[in-house]
Short mmCIF file of C-alpha atoms in Angstrom, two decimals:
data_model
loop_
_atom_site.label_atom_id
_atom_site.label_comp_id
_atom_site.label_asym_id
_atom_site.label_seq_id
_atom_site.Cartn_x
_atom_site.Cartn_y
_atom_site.Cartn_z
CA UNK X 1 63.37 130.40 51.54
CA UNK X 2 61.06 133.32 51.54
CA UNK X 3 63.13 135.49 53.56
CA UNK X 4 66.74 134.45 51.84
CA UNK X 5 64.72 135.59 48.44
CA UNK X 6 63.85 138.33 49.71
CA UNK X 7 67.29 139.70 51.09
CA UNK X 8 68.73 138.57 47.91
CA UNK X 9 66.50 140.68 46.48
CA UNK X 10 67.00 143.76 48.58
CA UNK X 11 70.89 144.10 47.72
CA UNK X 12 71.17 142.72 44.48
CA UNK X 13 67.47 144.80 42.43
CA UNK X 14 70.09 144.35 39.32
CA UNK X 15 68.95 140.67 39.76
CA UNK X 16 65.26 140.45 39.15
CA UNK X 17 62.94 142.03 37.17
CA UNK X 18 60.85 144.87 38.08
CA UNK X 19 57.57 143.82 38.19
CA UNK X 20 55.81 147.82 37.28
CA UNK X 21 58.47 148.29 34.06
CA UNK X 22 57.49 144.85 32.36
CA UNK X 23 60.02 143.22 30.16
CA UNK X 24 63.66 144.73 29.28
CA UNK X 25 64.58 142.93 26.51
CA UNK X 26 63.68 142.32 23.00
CA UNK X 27 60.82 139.98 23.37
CA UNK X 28 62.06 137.78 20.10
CA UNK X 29 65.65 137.97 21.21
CA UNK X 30 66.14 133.80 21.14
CA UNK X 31 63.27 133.49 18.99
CA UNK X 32 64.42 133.28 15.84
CA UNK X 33 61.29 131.92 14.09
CA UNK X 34 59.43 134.36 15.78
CA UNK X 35 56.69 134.10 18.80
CA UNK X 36 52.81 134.31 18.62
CA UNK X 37 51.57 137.10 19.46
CA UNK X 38 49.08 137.47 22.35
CA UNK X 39 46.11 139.47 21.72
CA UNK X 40 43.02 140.29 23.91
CA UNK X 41 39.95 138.79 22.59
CA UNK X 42 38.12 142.26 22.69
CA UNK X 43 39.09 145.28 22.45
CA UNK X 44 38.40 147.85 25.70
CA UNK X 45 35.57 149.50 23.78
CA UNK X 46 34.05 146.19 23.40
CA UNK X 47 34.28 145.08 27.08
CA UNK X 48 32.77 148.08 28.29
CA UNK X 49 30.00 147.43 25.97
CA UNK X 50 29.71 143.95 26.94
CA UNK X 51 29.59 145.14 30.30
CA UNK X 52 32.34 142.78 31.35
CA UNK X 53 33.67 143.83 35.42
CA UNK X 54 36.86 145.54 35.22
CA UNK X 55 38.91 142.93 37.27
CA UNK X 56 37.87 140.63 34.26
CA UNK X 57 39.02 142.71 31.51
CA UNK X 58 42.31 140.50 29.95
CA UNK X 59 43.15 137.97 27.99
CA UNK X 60 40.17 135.41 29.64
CA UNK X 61 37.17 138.42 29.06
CA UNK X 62 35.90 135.95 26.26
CA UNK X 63 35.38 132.88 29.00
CA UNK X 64 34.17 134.72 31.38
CA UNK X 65 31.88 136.53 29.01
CA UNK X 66 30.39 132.79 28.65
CA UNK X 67 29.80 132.56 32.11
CA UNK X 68 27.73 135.84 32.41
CA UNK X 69 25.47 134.53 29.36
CA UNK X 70 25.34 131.25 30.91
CA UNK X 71 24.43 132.60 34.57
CA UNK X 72 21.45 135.34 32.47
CA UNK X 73 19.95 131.83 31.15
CA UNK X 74 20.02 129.55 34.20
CA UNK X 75 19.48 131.17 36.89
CA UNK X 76 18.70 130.07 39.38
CA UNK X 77 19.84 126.61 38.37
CA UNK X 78 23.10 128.08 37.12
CA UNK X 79 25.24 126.15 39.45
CA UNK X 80 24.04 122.86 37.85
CA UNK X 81 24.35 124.09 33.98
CA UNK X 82 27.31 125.96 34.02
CA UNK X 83 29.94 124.35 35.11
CA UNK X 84 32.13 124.00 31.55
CA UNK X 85 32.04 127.46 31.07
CA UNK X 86 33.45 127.85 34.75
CA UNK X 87 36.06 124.94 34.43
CA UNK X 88 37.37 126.78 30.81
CA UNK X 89 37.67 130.18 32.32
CA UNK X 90 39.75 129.25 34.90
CA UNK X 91 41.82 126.69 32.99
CA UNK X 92 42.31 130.23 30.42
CA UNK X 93 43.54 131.91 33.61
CA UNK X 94 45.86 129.33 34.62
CA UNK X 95 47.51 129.57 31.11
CA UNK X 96 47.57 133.28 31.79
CA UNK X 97 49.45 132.86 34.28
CA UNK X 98 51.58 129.94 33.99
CA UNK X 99 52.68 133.06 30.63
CA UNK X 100 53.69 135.70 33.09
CA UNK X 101 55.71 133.22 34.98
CA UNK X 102 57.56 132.06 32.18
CA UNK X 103 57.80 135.79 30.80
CA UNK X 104 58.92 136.91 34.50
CA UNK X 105 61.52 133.78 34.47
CA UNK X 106 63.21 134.59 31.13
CA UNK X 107 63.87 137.97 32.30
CA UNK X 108 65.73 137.50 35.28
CA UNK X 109 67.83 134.25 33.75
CA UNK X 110 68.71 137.24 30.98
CA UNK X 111 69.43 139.49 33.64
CA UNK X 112 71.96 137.12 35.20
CA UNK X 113 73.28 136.15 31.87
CA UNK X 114 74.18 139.88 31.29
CA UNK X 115 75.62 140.35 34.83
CA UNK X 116 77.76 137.05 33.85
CA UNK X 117 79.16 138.41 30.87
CA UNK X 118 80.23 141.71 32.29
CA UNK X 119 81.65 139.64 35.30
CA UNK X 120 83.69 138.18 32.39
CA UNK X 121 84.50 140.46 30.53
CA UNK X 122 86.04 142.46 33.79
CA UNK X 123 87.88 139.45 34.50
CA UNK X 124 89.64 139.44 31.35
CA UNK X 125 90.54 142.75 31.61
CA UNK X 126 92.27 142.47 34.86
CA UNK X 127 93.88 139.00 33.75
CA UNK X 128 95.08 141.24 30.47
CA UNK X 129 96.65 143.62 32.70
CA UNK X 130 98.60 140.93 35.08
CA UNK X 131 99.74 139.72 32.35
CA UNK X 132 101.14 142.83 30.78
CA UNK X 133 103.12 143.29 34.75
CA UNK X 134 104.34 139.92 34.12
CA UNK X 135 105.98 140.55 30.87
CA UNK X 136 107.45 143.77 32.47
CA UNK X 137 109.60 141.55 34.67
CA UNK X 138 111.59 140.27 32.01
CA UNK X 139 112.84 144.11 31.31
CA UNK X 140 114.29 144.78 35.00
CA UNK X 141 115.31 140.88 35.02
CA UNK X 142 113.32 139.92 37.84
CA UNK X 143 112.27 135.76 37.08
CA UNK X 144 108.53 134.92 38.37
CA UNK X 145 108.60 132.24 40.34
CA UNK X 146 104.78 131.30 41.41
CA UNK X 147 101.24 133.04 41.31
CA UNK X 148 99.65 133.71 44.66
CA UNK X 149 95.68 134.59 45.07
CA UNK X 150 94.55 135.31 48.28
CA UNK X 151 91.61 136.12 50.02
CA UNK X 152 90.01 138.73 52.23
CA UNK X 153 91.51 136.89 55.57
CA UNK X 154 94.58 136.40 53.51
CA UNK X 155 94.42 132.92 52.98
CA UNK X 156 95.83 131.10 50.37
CA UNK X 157 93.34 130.28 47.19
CA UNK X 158 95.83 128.42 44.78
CA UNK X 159 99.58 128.41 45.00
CA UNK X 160 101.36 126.87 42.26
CA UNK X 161 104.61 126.39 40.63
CA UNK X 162 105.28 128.10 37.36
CA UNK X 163 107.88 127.90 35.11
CA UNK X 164 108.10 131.57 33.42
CA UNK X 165 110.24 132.38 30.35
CA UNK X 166 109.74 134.96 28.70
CA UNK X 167 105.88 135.68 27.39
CA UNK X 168 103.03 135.55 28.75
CA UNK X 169 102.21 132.42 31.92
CA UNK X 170 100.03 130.13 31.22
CA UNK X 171 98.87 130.11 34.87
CA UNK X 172 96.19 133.32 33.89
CA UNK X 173 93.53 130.90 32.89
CA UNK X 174 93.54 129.22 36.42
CA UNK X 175 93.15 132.24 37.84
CA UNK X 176 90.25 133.00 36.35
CA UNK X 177 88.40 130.35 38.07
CA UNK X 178 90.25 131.56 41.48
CA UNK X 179 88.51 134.99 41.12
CA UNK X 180 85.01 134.42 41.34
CA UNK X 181 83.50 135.20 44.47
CA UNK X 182 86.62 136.69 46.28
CA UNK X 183 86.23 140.26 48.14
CA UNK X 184 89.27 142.54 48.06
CA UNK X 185 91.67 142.55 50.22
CA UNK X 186 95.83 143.06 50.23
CA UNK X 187 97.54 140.23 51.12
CA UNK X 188 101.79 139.44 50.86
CA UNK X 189 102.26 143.00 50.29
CA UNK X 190 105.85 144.40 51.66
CA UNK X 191 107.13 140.63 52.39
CA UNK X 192 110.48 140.16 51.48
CA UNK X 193 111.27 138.21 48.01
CA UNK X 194 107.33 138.53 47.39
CA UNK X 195 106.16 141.58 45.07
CA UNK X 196 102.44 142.74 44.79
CA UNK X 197 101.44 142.74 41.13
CA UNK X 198 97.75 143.24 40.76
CA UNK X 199 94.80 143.74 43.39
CA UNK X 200 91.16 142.72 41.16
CA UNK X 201 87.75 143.65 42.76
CA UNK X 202 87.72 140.14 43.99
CA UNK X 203 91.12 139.06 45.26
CA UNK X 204 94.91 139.96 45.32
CA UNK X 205 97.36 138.00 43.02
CA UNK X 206 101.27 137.99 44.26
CA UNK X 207 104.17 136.79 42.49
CA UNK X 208 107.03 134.96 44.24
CA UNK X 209 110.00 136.77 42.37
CA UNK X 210 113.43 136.42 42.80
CA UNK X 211 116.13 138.37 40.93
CA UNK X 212 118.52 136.72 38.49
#
């Protein structure tokens, strides 16, 4: 699973968030009540007064502040005495980081909602187009017969039987779901009675066409 992630990872970056930029989006987008803010307890000035360790300056310096004051009065007998203070600081880091999880998560499910919609919206532009070709037919009174999509190996995705008049087909929104996933490829391209209309970033559509 590790390695799959990983690869994935490698030749799609578009796909998951970059860990050293931080978040992408507006952090309320979704939100609209708003969200609570998350504030340090102290400020840096006050750690470094407090003499609180650098690895423990963030959102837990308060429990682990405990700890230190704790450890100062019990020693050497902390182990025995301290214990809630320990159990609270690292319940606060859990919740610290169960937050960048869910922070990390929402990115990259917004990331692949964007990458969805401009999938879409390229879609519908290349559906647009066939369907202006198709309506050109009518002018040189060639009938449309079918709507072929193909793939790389130039097999068949969908074949079916269309009755055309003239407008537009109402075959485009099958096609749609045909797309997805397909690489490009040209496929019944110089065959006789078959014309090439439209080649998409994801498959070739033919028309079987015959002329009146």
């Amino acid at each position: 699973m590790g390695l799959g992630y990983s690869i994935d990872r490698y030749r799609h970056p578009e796909k998951y968030p970059d860990v050293t930029v931080g978040p992408t989006f507006d952090p309320l987008y979704g939100f609209a009540e708003g969200r609570k803010v998350k504030t340090a307890p102290y400020t840096p000035e006050e750690m470094a007064r407090l003499s609180i360790p650098l690895d423990h300056r963030d959102y837990c310096a308060h429990y682990y502040r405990a700890i230190m004051l704790c450890y100062a009065e019990y020693q050497p007998r902390a182990y025995r005495y301290c214990n809630p203070e320990k159990h609270a600081y690292h319940e606060c880091l859990k919740e610290d980081r169960l937050d960048v999880i869910k922070e990390h998560e929402r990115e990259r499910r917004l990331r692949l909602r964007r990458i969805r919609k401009e999938e879409k919206a390229h879609r519908d532009k290349n559906l647009e187009e066939l369907q202006d070709r198709i309506e050109k037919f009518d002018l040189v009174d060639v009938k449309v017969q079918g709507v072929v999509v193909c793939d790389k190996n130039g097999l068949t995705l969908t074949n079916r039987s269309v009755d055309v008049s003239p407008g537009p087909i109402a075959l485009l929104s099958e096609l749609a779901k045909c797309l997805s996933g397909k690489r490009v490829t040209v496929c019944l391209e110089n065959v006789e009675n078959q014309v090439l209309i439209n080649q998409t970033e994801k498959a070739v559509i033919a028309l079987y066409t015959h002329h009146l």
